[in-house]
Short mmCIF file of C-alpha atoms in Angstrom, two decimals:
data_model
loop_
_atom_site.label_atom_id
_atom_site.label_comp_id
_atom_site.label_asym_id
_atom_site.label_seq_id
_atom_site.Cartn_x
_atom_site.Cartn_y
_atom_site.Cartn_z
CA MET A 1 0.00 0.00 0.00
CA THR A 2 1.44 3.38 -0.96
CA SER A 3 2.21 5.61 1.99
CA PRO A 4 1.26 9.31 2.11
CA THR A 5 4.89 10.32 1.64
CA GLN A 6 5.42 8.39 -1.59
CA ALA A 7 4.94 10.11 -4.94
CA GLN A 8 3.39 7.11 -6.68
CA ALA A 9 -0.38 6.93 -6.26
CA PRO A 10 -1.79 3.59 -5.11
CA THR A 11 -3.73 1.64 -7.70
CA ARG A 12 -7.46 1.23 -7.24
CA PRO A 13 -7.19 -2.54 -6.68
CA GLU A 14 -4.64 -1.83 -3.94
CA VAL A 15 -6.95 0.71 -2.31
CA LEU A 16 -10.02 -1.50 -2.48
CA ALA A 17 -8.14 -4.50 -1.09
CA HIS A 18 -7.12 -2.35 1.86
CA LEU A 19 -10.39 -0.60 2.70
CA PRO A 20 -12.59 -2.17 5.40
CA TYR A 21 -15.84 -0.88 3.88
CA THR A 22 -16.92 -1.47 0.29
CA HIS A 23 -20.13 -3.48 -0.09
CA VAL A 24 -21.96 -3.37 3.24
CA ASP A 25 -25.37 -4.62 4.27
CA ASP A 26 -26.08 -3.04 7.64
CA HIS A 27 -27.18 0.11 9.46
CA PHE A 28 -26.01 1.31 12.87
CA ILE A 29 -29.02 1.23 15.19
CA GLY A 30 -29.06 1.25 18.97
CA GLY A 31 -25.33 0.74 19.32
CA ALA A 32 -24.93 -2.20 16.91
CA TRP A 33 -24.44 -2.85 13.22
CA THR A 34 -27.76 -4.41 12.24
CA THR A 35 -28.38 -6.36 9.01
CA ALA A 36 -30.64 -4.42 6.68
CA LYS A 37 -34.13 -5.76 6.06
CA ASP A 38 -34.48 -4.51 2.49
CA SER A 39 -32.36 -5.97 -0.31
CA THR A 40 -32.42 -2.67 -2.25
CA ARG A 41 -28.87 -1.41 -2.77
CA ASN A 42 -27.56 2.07 -3.44
CA PRO A 43 -24.34 1.95 -5.50
CA VAL A 44 -21.12 3.79 -4.63
CA THR A 45 -19.19 4.88 -7.73
CA ASP A 46 -15.67 6.20 -8.22
CA PRO A 47 -16.18 9.40 -10.26
CA ALA A 48 -12.61 9.23 -11.55
CA THR A 49 -13.37 6.02 -13.45
CA ASN A 50 -17.17 5.78 -13.38
CA GLU A 51 -16.86 2.28 -11.94
CA GLN A 52 -18.97 1.02 -9.05
CA TRP A 53 -16.85 -0.19 -6.17
CA GLY A 54 -19.24 -0.28 -3.22
CA SER A 55 -22.86 -0.31 -2.15
CA VAL A 56 -25.03 0.29 0.89
CA PRO A 57 -28.56 -0.73 1.86
CA ALA A 58 -31.63 1.49 1.73
CA ALA A 59 -33.27 1.89 5.14
CA THR A 60 -36.91 1.00 5.62
CA ASP A 61 -39.56 2.84 7.61
CA ASP A 62 -39.26 0.19 10.31
CA GLU A 63 -35.50 0.74 10.59
CA LEU A 64 -36.12 4.47 10.80
CA ASP A 65 -38.57 3.90 13.66
CA ARG A 66 -36.05 1.70 15.45
CA ALA A 67 -33.20 4.19 15.07
CA VAL A 68 -35.27 7.14 16.25
CA GLY A 69 -36.67 4.99 19.08
CA ALA A 70 -33.18 4.02 20.20
CA ALA A 71 -32.16 7.68 20.21
CA ARG A 72 -35.27 8.57 22.20
CA ASP A 73 -34.76 5.79 24.76
CA VAL A 74 -31.19 6.76 25.62
CA LEU A 75 -31.89 10.47 25.81
CA PRO A 76 -32.49 10.65 29.61
CA GLU A 77 -29.25 8.79 30.32
CA TRP A 78 -27.14 10.87 27.94
CA SER A 79 -28.65 14.25 28.77
CA GLY A 80 -28.43 13.43 32.47
CA LEU A 81 -24.63 13.57 32.37
CA GLN A 82 -22.79 16.77 33.12
CA ALA A 83 -21.55 18.49 29.98
CA ALA A 84 -17.99 18.00 31.25
CA ASP A 85 -18.57 14.24 31.26
CA ARG A 86 -19.96 14.32 27.73
CA ALA A 87 -16.94 16.40 26.73
CA GLU A 88 -14.68 13.53 27.79
CA PHE A 89 -16.46 11.31 25.27
CA LEU A 90 -15.90 13.95 22.59
CA LEU A 91 -12.19 14.03 23.33
CA ARG A 92 -11.98 10.25 23.03
CA ILE A 93 -13.91 10.36 19.76
CA ALA A 94 -11.39 12.88 18.43
CA ASP A 95 -8.48 10.56 19.21
CA GLU A 96 -10.25 7.61 17.61
CA ILE A 97 -10.99 9.54 14.43
CA GLU A 98 -7.35 10.48 14.00
CA ALA A 99 -6.39 6.82 14.36
CA ARG A 100 -8.53 6.09 11.27
CA ALA A 101 -7.30 9.02 9.17
CA GLU A 102 -5.82 7.23 6.15
CA ASP A 103 -8.65 4.75 5.58
CA LEU A 104 -11.15 7.56 6.00
CA ALA A 105 -9.29 9.71 3.46
CA LEU A 106 -9.03 6.97 0.84
CA THR A 107 -12.69 6.04 1.20
CA ASN A 108 -13.75 9.67 0.89
CA THR A 109 -11.64 10.15 -2.26
CA MET A 110 -13.03 7.00 -3.84
CA GLU A 111 -16.58 8.17 -3.08
CA ASN A 112 -16.55 11.70 -4.45
CA GLY A 113 -13.23 12.28 -6.22
CA THR A 114 -11.90 14.87 -3.77
CA PRO A 115 -8.10 14.96 -4.13
CA ILE A 116 -6.34 12.89 -1.49
CA THR A 117 -4.35 15.90 -0.25
CA GLU A 118 -7.69 17.41 0.78
CA THR A 119 -9.26 14.30 2.30
CA ARG A 120 -6.12 13.54 4.30
CA GLY A 121 -6.98 16.61 6.35
CA ALA A 122 -10.54 15.50 7.08
CA ALA A 123 -9.76 13.42 10.16
CA ALA A 124 -7.60 16.10 11.79
CA ASN A 125 -10.20 18.76 11.11
CA ALA A 126 -13.00 16.57 12.44
CA ALA A 127 -10.97 15.82 15.56
CA GLY A 128 -10.36 19.55 15.98
CA ILE A 129 -14.09 20.23 15.83
CA PHE A 130 -14.79 17.65 18.54
CA ARG A 131 -12.06 19.10 20.74
CA HIS A 132 -13.32 22.62 20.20
CA PHE A 133 -16.84 21.79 21.30
CA ALA A 134 -15.51 19.78 24.24
CA SER A 135 -13.85 22.99 25.40
CA LEU A 136 -17.27 24.68 25.61
CA ALA A 137 -18.63 22.35 28.29
CA HIS A 138 -18.19 25.08 30.90
CA TRP A 139 -20.77 27.20 29.07
CA LEU A 140 -23.37 24.53 29.73
CA ASP A 141 -22.29 23.56 33.26
CA ASP A 142 -21.70 26.99 34.81
CA GLU A 143 -24.59 27.39 37.25
CA ASP A 144 -23.57 30.91 38.34
CA ALA A 145 -23.92 32.23 34.81
CA ARG A 146 -27.56 31.10 34.72
CA GLU A 147 -28.95 33.15 37.61
CA PHE A 148 -30.29 36.64 36.97
CA PRO A 149 -31.47 38.70 40.00
CA VAL A 150 -34.28 41.27 39.90
CA GLU A 151 -34.52 44.39 42.12
CA ASP A 152 -37.53 43.07 44.12
CA GLY A 153 -35.45 40.18 45.45
CA SER A 154 -36.69 37.61 42.97
CA TYR A 155 -34.45 35.97 40.45
CA SER A 156 -34.58 33.82 37.34
CA VAL A 157 -32.73 30.62 36.62
CA VAL A 158 -32.12 29.84 32.94
CA ARG A 159 -31.84 26.17 32.05
CA LYS A 160 -30.04 25.01 28.94
CA ASP A 161 -31.77 21.76 28.07
CA PRO A 162 -30.85 19.56 25.11
CA ILE A 163 -33.29 20.01 22.28
CA GLY A 164 -33.79 16.23 21.96
CA VAL A 165 -33.43 13.76 19.09
CA CYS A 166 -31.76 15.38 16.08
CA ALA A 167 -31.74 14.40 12.42
CA LEU A 168 -28.36 15.20 10.87
CA ILE A 169 -28.34 15.23 7.06
CA ALA A 170 -25.07 15.89 5.24
CA PRO A 171 -24.01 16.56 1.62
CA TRP A 172 -21.47 14.75 -0.53
CA ASN A 173 -18.77 17.40 -0.98
CA PHE A 174 -17.32 17.27 2.57
CA PRO A 175 -19.12 14.24 4.00
CA ILE A 176 -17.11 14.02 7.23
CA ASN A 177 -16.71 17.56 8.49
CA LEU A 178 -20.22 18.61 7.53
CA VAL A 179 -21.56 15.80 9.71
CA VAL A 180 -19.13 16.40 12.54
CA VAL A 181 -19.92 20.13 12.80
CA LYS A 182 -23.47 19.01 13.65
CA LEU A 183 -22.67 15.87 15.61
CA ALA A 184 -20.15 17.37 18.04
CA PRO A 185 -22.35 20.20 19.37
CA ALA A 186 -25.40 17.94 19.44
CA LEU A 187 -23.57 15.39 21.60
CA LEU A 188 -22.12 18.02 23.93
CA ALA A 189 -25.55 19.57 24.38
CA GLY A 190 -26.93 16.19 25.46
CA CYS A 191 -28.84 15.33 22.30
CA SER A 192 -29.02 11.97 20.58
CA VAL A 193 -28.91 11.73 16.80
CA VAL A 194 -29.80 9.87 13.63
CA ILE A 195 -27.36 10.54 10.78
CA LYS A 196 -28.27 10.27 7.11
CA PRO A 197 -25.24 10.73 4.79
CA ALA A 198 -25.57 11.71 1.15
CA SER A 199 -26.25 8.78 -1.16
CA VAL A 200 -23.03 9.55 -3.09
CA THR A 201 -20.84 9.31 0.06
CA PRO A 202 -22.34 6.74 2.45
CA LEU A 203 -19.21 4.80 3.45
CA SER A 204 -16.63 7.26 4.83
CA ILE A 205 -18.98 8.28 7.64
CA ARG A 206 -18.74 4.74 9.04
CA PHE A 207 -15.30 5.62 10.39
CA ILE A 208 -16.95 8.27 12.56
CA ILE A 209 -19.35 5.65 13.88
CA ASP A 210 -16.40 3.35 14.59
CA ALA A 211 -14.79 6.17 16.56
CA VAL A 212 -17.99 6.76 18.53
CA VAL A 213 -18.16 3.08 19.45
CA ALA A 214 -14.48 2.90 20.39
CA ALA A 215 -14.93 5.98 22.59
CA GLY A 216 -17.61 4.16 24.60
CA VAL A 217 -20.54 6.44 23.79
CA PRO A 218 -23.72 4.79 25.17
CA SER A 219 -25.71 2.67 22.75
CA GLY A 220 -28.41 4.58 20.91
CA VAL A 221 -26.88 8.04 21.23
CA VAL A 222 -25.62 7.92 17.63
CA ASN A 223 -27.42 6.04 14.85
CA LEU A 224 -26.63 5.81 11.12
CA LEU A 225 -29.04 4.99 8.30
CA THR A 226 -28.29 5.04 4.58
CA GLY A 227 -30.67 5.48 1.70
CA PRO A 228 -31.67 7.68 -1.24
CA GLY A 229 -32.70 11.31 -1.00
CA ARG A 230 -36.38 10.47 -0.51
CA PHE A 231 -35.47 8.63 2.69
CA GLY A 232 -34.20 11.94 4.06
CA ASP A 233 -37.72 13.29 3.66
CA ALA A 234 -39.08 10.52 5.89
CA LEU A 235 -36.42 11.26 8.51
CA VAL A 236 -37.19 15.00 8.51
CA LYS A 237 -40.90 14.36 9.00
CA HIS A 238 -40.65 11.58 11.59
CA SER A 239 -42.90 12.36 14.54
CA ALA A 240 -40.18 11.69 17.15
CA ILE A 241 -37.53 13.99 15.65
CA ASP A 242 -37.07 17.21 17.64
CA LYS A 243 -34.65 19.11 15.39
CA VAL A 244 -33.21 18.90 11.87
CA ALA A 245 -29.74 20.05 10.79
CA PHE A 246 -29.10 19.98 7.05
CA THR A 247 -26.34 21.05 4.69
CA GLY A 248 -27.03 20.91 0.98
CA SER A 249 -28.67 22.66 -1.91
CA THR A 250 -31.07 25.56 -1.54
CA PRO A 251 -33.98 23.80 -3.33
CA VAL A 252 -33.79 20.82 -0.96
CA GLY A 253 -33.32 23.17 1.97
CA ARG A 254 -36.52 24.97 1.07
CA ARG A 255 -38.45 21.70 1.14
CA ILE A 256 -36.97 20.80 4.52
CA ALA A 257 -37.74 24.27 5.87
CA SER A 258 -41.31 23.95 4.65
CA ALA A 259 -41.75 20.59 6.37
CA CYS A 260 -40.19 21.84 9.60
CA GLY A 261 -42.32 24.98 9.48
CA GLU A 262 -45.46 22.88 9.21
CA LEU A 263 -44.32 20.79 12.18
CA LEU A 264 -42.97 23.79 14.14
CA ARG A 265 -39.68 21.90 14.33
CA PRO A 266 -36.37 23.76 14.79
CA VAL A 267 -34.07 23.54 11.78
CA THR A 268 -30.56 24.65 10.88
CA LEU A 269 -29.87 25.00 7.16
CA GLU A 270 -26.48 25.63 5.56
CA LEU A 271 -27.30 25.96 1.88
CA GLY A 272 -25.86 27.16 -1.42
CA GLY A 273 -23.77 30.17 -2.23
CA LYS A 274 -22.63 32.44 -5.02
CA SER A 275 -19.88 34.32 -3.29
CA SER A 276 -17.69 37.08 -4.73
CA ALA A 277 -14.06 38.07 -4.40
CA ILE A 278 -13.79 41.84 -4.74
CA VAL A 279 -10.38 42.87 -6.05
CA LEU A 280 -9.64 46.41 -4.93
CA PRO A 281 -7.47 48.60 -7.18
CA ASP A 282 -4.48 48.27 -4.82
CA ALA A 283 -4.66 44.47 -4.50
CA ASP A 284 -1.45 42.43 -4.53
CA LEU A 285 -2.17 40.00 -7.36
CA ALA A 286 0.79 37.76 -6.56
CA ALA A 287 -0.50 37.32 -3.00
CA MET A 288 -4.01 36.74 -4.32
CA SER A 289 -2.76 34.01 -6.64
CA LYS A 290 -1.25 32.10 -3.71
CA VAL A 291 -4.65 31.69 -2.03
CA LEU A 292 -6.80 31.65 -5.16
CA ILE A 293 -7.44 27.92 -5.49
CA ARG A 294 -8.17 27.41 -1.80
CA SER A 295 -10.45 30.45 -1.69
CA CYS A 296 -12.12 30.31 -5.09
CA MET A 297 -11.95 26.74 -6.44
CA ARG A 298 -11.43 24.45 -3.46
CA ASN A 299 -12.35 20.80 -3.98
CA THR A 300 -12.64 21.25 -7.76
CA GLY A 301 -15.12 24.07 -7.21
CA GLN A 302 -17.44 21.90 -5.13
CA THR A 303 -17.44 24.02 -1.98
CA CYS A 304 -20.39 26.10 -0.87
CA TYR A 305 -18.63 29.26 0.34
CA ILE A 306 -15.88 29.71 -2.26
CA SER A 307 -15.80 32.96 -4.23
CA THR A 308 -16.38 31.72 -7.75
CA ARG A 309 -17.18 35.27 -8.94
CA ILE A 310 -14.14 37.55 -9.10
CA ILE A 311 -15.07 41.21 -9.39
CA ALA A 312 -12.10 43.04 -10.86
CA PRO A 313 -11.46 46.81 -11.31
CA ALA A 314 -11.63 48.03 -14.89
CA SER A 315 -8.26 49.74 -14.47
CA ARG A 316 -6.56 46.36 -13.80
CA TYR A 317 -9.01 43.96 -15.41
CA GLU A 318 -6.59 42.33 -17.85
CA ALA A 319 -3.94 41.92 -15.15
CA VAL A 320 -6.45 40.17 -12.87
CA VAL A 321 -7.65 37.99 -15.73
CA GLU A 322 -4.08 36.98 -16.56
CA ALA A 323 -3.20 36.18 -12.93
CA VAL A 324 -6.31 34.05 -12.38
CA ALA A 325 -6.02 32.17 -15.67
CA GLU A 326 -2.34 31.45 -15.10
CA THR A 327 -2.90 30.16 -11.56
CA ILE A 328 -5.79 27.89 -12.51
CA GLY A 329 -4.23 26.77 -15.78
CA GLN A 330 -0.98 25.66 -14.13
CA ALA A 331 -2.65 23.52 -11.42
CA ARG A 332 -2.60 19.82 -12.18
CA GLN A 333 -5.76 17.88 -12.94
CA GLY A 334 -5.61 14.13 -12.63
CA ASP A 335 -6.13 11.06 -10.49
CA PRO A 336 -7.48 12.19 -7.10
CA LEU A 337 -5.47 9.41 -5.44
CA ASP A 338 -2.25 11.09 -6.61
CA ASP A 339 -0.63 13.53 -4.16
CA SER A 340 0.22 15.94 -6.99
CA THR A 341 -3.39 16.36 -8.14
CA VAL A 342 -5.07 19.70 -7.43
CA PHE A 343 -8.27 19.20 -9.43
CA GLY A 344 -10.05 15.88 -9.57
CA PRO A 345 -13.32 14.87 -11.20
CA VAL A 346 -16.70 16.26 -10.27
CA ALA A 347 -18.48 13.99 -7.84
CA SER A 348 -21.14 12.32 -9.96
CA ALA A 349 -22.65 11.95 -13.40
CA ASN A 350 -25.51 14.24 -12.41
CA GLN A 351 -23.12 16.95 -11.27
CA TYR A 352 -21.06 16.55 -14.44
CA ALA A 353 -24.15 17.15 -16.58
CA THR A 354 -25.12 20.19 -14.50
CA VAL A 355 -21.70 21.84 -14.73
CA MET A 356 -21.40 21.19 -18.45
CA GLU A 357 -24.80 22.81 -18.96
CA TYR A 358 -23.55 25.94 -17.19
CA ILE A 359 -20.37 25.98 -19.28
CA ASP A 360 -22.39 25.67 -22.47
CA SER A 361 -24.62 28.55 -21.35
CA ALA A 362 -21.56 30.71 -20.72
CA HIS A 363 -20.29 30.12 -24.25
CA THR A 364 -23.73 30.86 -25.67
CA GLN A 365 -24.10 34.07 -23.66
CA GLY A 366 -20.75 35.45 -24.81
CA ALA A 367 -18.31 34.75 -21.99
CA ARG A 368 -14.69 34.21 -23.01
CA ALA A 369 -12.96 31.04 -21.79
CA LEU A 370 -9.37 31.86 -20.82
CA THR A 371 -8.61 28.31 -19.79
CA GLY A 372 -10.74 25.20 -19.84
CA GLY A 373 -14.32 25.59 -20.98
CA GLN A 374 -14.91 21.97 -21.96
CA ALA A 375 -14.85 18.38 -20.79
CA ALA A 376 -11.38 17.11 -19.96
CA THR A 377 -9.76 14.38 -22.02
CA MET A 378 -8.09 11.92 -19.69
CA SER A 379 -6.14 8.74 -20.43
CA GLY A 380 -6.16 5.17 -19.21
CA ASP A 381 -8.62 4.25 -16.47
CA LEU A 382 -9.54 7.92 -16.08
CA SER A 383 -10.81 8.22 -19.65
CA THR A 384 -14.31 7.27 -18.50
CA GLY A 385 -14.30 9.56 -15.45
CA GLN A 386 -16.32 12.69 -14.75
CA PHE A 387 -13.57 15.23 -15.49
CA ILE A 388 -14.19 18.82 -16.56
CA GLU A 389 -11.31 21.16 -17.33
CA PRO A 390 -10.84 23.84 -14.63
CA THR A 391 -12.37 26.85 -16.33
CA VAL A 392 -11.94 30.61 -16.08
CA PHE A 393 -14.39 32.84 -17.94
CA ALA A 394 -13.73 36.52 -18.62
CA GLU A 395 -16.13 39.17 -19.92
CA VAL A 396 -18.84 37.80 -17.66
CA THR A 397 -21.81 40.09 -17.06
CA PRO A 398 -24.28 39.99 -14.16
CA ASP A 399 -27.11 38.67 -16.34
CA MET A 400 -25.27 35.48 -17.32
CA ARG A 401 -26.29 32.24 -15.62
CA ILE A 402 -22.73 31.49 -14.49
CA SER A 403 -22.73 34.85 -12.71
CA ALA A 404 -26.09 34.51 -10.98
CA GLU A 405 -26.45 30.79 -10.21
CA GLU A 406 -24.42 28.32 -8.17
CA VAL A 407 -22.44 26.11 -10.57
CA PHE A 408 -20.76 23.88 -7.95
CA GLY A 409 -17.97 22.83 -10.26
CA PRO A 410 -14.55 24.02 -11.52
CA VAL A 411 -15.72 27.32 -13.00
CA ILE A 412 -14.63 30.87 -12.11
CA SER A 413 -16.29 33.97 -13.57
CA ILE A 414 -14.51 37.33 -13.76
CA LEU A 415 -16.69 40.44 -13.83
CA ARG A 416 -15.63 44.05 -14.30
CA TYR A 417 -16.49 47.13 -12.21
CA ASP A 418 -15.82 50.80 -12.82
CA ASP A 419 -13.25 51.97 -10.26
CA SER A 420 -12.76 55.45 -11.69
CA THR A 421 -14.47 57.06 -8.68
CA ASP A 422 -14.89 54.45 -5.93
CA VAL A 423 -15.66 50.76 -5.43
CA GLN A 424 -19.38 51.00 -4.77
CA GLU A 425 -20.18 49.25 -8.03
CA ALA A 426 -18.09 46.27 -6.90
CA ILE A 427 -20.01 46.07 -3.62
CA ASP A 428 -23.31 46.30 -5.49
CA LEU A 429 -22.24 43.50 -7.83
CA ALA A 430 -21.23 41.32 -4.87
CA ASN A 431 -24.64 41.91 -3.31
CA ASN A 432 -26.73 41.38 -6.45
CA THR A 433 -27.33 37.73 -5.61
CA GLU A 434 -30.01 35.87 -3.69
CA PHE A 435 -27.28 34.12 -1.71
CA GLY A 436 -25.16 35.34 1.19
CA LEU A 437 -22.67 32.75 2.41
CA GLY A 438 -19.04 33.73 1.81
CA GLY A 439 -16.88 36.35 0.16
CA ILE A 440 -13.41 37.88 0.04
CA VAL A 441 -11.97 41.37 -0.35
CA PHE A 442 -8.43 41.58 -1.74
CA GLY A 443 -6.54 44.79 -1.02
CA THR A 444 -3.15 45.97 0.21
CA ASP A 445 -4.77 48.36 2.68
CA ALA A 446 -6.29 45.82 5.09
CA GLU A 447 -8.35 48.39 6.96
CA ARG A 448 -9.89 49.68 3.75
CA ALA A 449 -10.52 46.08 2.68
CA GLN A 450 -12.35 45.44 5.95
CA GLU A 451 -14.50 48.53 5.41
CA VAL A 452 -15.55 47.04 2.09
CA ALA A 453 -16.03 43.59 3.63
CA GLU A 454 -18.43 45.06 6.18
CA GLN A 455 -20.65 46.21 3.31
CA VAL A 456 -20.85 42.76 1.71
CA ASP A 457 -24.20 41.18 2.62
CA SER A 458 -22.90 37.76 3.60
CA GLY A 459 -22.53 35.57 6.67
CA SER A 460 -18.73 35.33 6.34
CA VAL A 461 -16.21 37.48 4.51
CA GLY A 462 -12.43 37.15 4.41
CA VAL A 463 -9.81 39.84 3.92
CA ASN A 464 -7.10 38.65 1.50
CA PHE A 465 -8.05 34.98 2.06
CA PHE A 466 -11.01 32.91 3.17
CA GLY A 467 -10.71 30.75 6.26
CA SER A 468 -12.81 29.50 9.11
CA ASN A 469 -12.44 29.65 12.87
CA HIS A 470 -14.06 27.06 15.13
CA ASN A 471 -14.90 29.83 17.59
CA ALA A 472 -16.66 32.00 15.02
CA PRO A 473 -20.20 31.26 13.83
CA PHE A 474 -20.58 30.21 10.20
CA GLY A 475 -23.92 30.58 8.45
CA GLY A 476 -25.66 32.07 5.49
CA ARG A 477 -28.05 34.87 4.81
CA HIS A 478 -31.02 34.92 2.44
CA ASP A 479 -31.06 31.79 0.23
CA SER A 480 -27.88 30.51 1.87
CA GLY A 481 -29.67 29.24 4.95
CA LEU A 482 -30.90 29.61 8.49
CA GLY A 483 -28.94 29.43 11.73
CA VAL A 484 -25.22 28.95 12.23
CA GLU A 485 -22.60 26.32 12.95
CA TYR A 486 -19.37 26.53 14.99
CA GLY A 487 -18.74 28.38 18.22
CA ILE A 488 -21.09 28.87 21.16
CA GLU A 489 -23.62 30.14 18.65
CA GLY A 490 -23.49 26.76 16.86
CA LEU A 491 -23.79 24.89 20.15
CA SER A 492 -26.84 26.93 21.09
CA GLN A 493 -28.64 25.54 18.00
CA TYR A 494 -29.01 22.29 19.98
CA ILE A 495 -30.27 23.91 23.18
CA SER A 496 -33.83 24.52 24.38
CA TYR A 497 -33.94 27.35 26.91
CA LYS A 498 -36.22 27.39 29.96
CA SER A 499 -36.51 30.30 32.42
CA ILE A 500 -37.58 29.46 35.98
CA HIS A 501 -38.59 32.55 38.03
CA ARG A 502 -38.22 32.41 41.84
CA LYS A 503 -38.61 34.62 44.86
CA GLY A 504 -35.55 35.06 47.01
#
């Protein structure tokens, strides 16, 4: 088996012979792997070759009832612990996840084509999220911080109760961390959960379940069911679910929000984005190029917050265009199992068709492809994979589909703004979208860049890069979602508050 330090990528037969999970026939219910009742299988396909290499069962309504029932039954035991005690479980889970890092990374790459250099960071990041939330146990356990006196001698005690049984539904682009950012705060808060991974990426999440078991988490606290998208609808609407946390597309998020609204059920939604990178006239283009791929085309453009629209000043438009095209054009596309690969395939045949439709629309509407702009021609086993050339379009106008809609693939659009007087037009262009998730402002004067960032109508904005901070809330505005994740604010999404008023 090829080690992470070797240049030669492992072959697919080598990877599959090594992985513990390929074709599986069970769900995790009530603390045990339980043989599925239905023989229906959902395939798992390697997007780099288009070959099926795994499969999982589709959960039945009875299995859903059993999983939710197990979560409900254990709730008094789990929520009855002090948060500090639950935090100890989180710390053990973190250690156990890191012990499974390589198998988790390889499975993830085989599921969705994310380059191995990206997936090798998934375990460490997931462990970091668990450790971060473990550090917030004091916020739940501090009794003194809950008492609020009133002048007449009475006082109020505020309880922070767990919200209950939570449905956690994750997407396929970052199938580990986008589960963990829900799972960790839910567990610390004292909730129990039922996890439903995306149908494209149902196997890598099993390493998180293995870590939960190895950490000694009580049976029933965490349950895992696999199945198609329609099964997620049944989970959302189950009568014994108390809260839903979902990351995915805006159309699906709307349907979930509608169902939760009808049921008066709390919901957190982290949805799509169409974020912009505003390039100020004084921007350092060399510095911008160093963070461009991570900030604007991470994971082959399949990242919700990345700034796939670059808004460049007219006075430097051609220089920006040249810098972006050169950076993207020089990055290697290839086998996602190879350490040197920057851009892999898109995750599925459906996503391939969607992205190609957007690229075709850009050509039709008059955008100019500086690099890419078509399907990629690969060789050998990769010749049948879902590869699209990393694409940069110039002369993009706000009315074009690639400017207004989320592509979720390796496509960057470069728009122009008039900077002859100020940068207000750039801010207006950044805000002319129904989304509000991410964004960046590039400028040598960091204070001026922050002033511009504060005018961008988005949940998160970076200055000269885009990053995240486990202590800072992350969430979207408008069509990008409801609620937040990370930080105390993310933990509070799993809390039900009760005020008890008493006389002294």
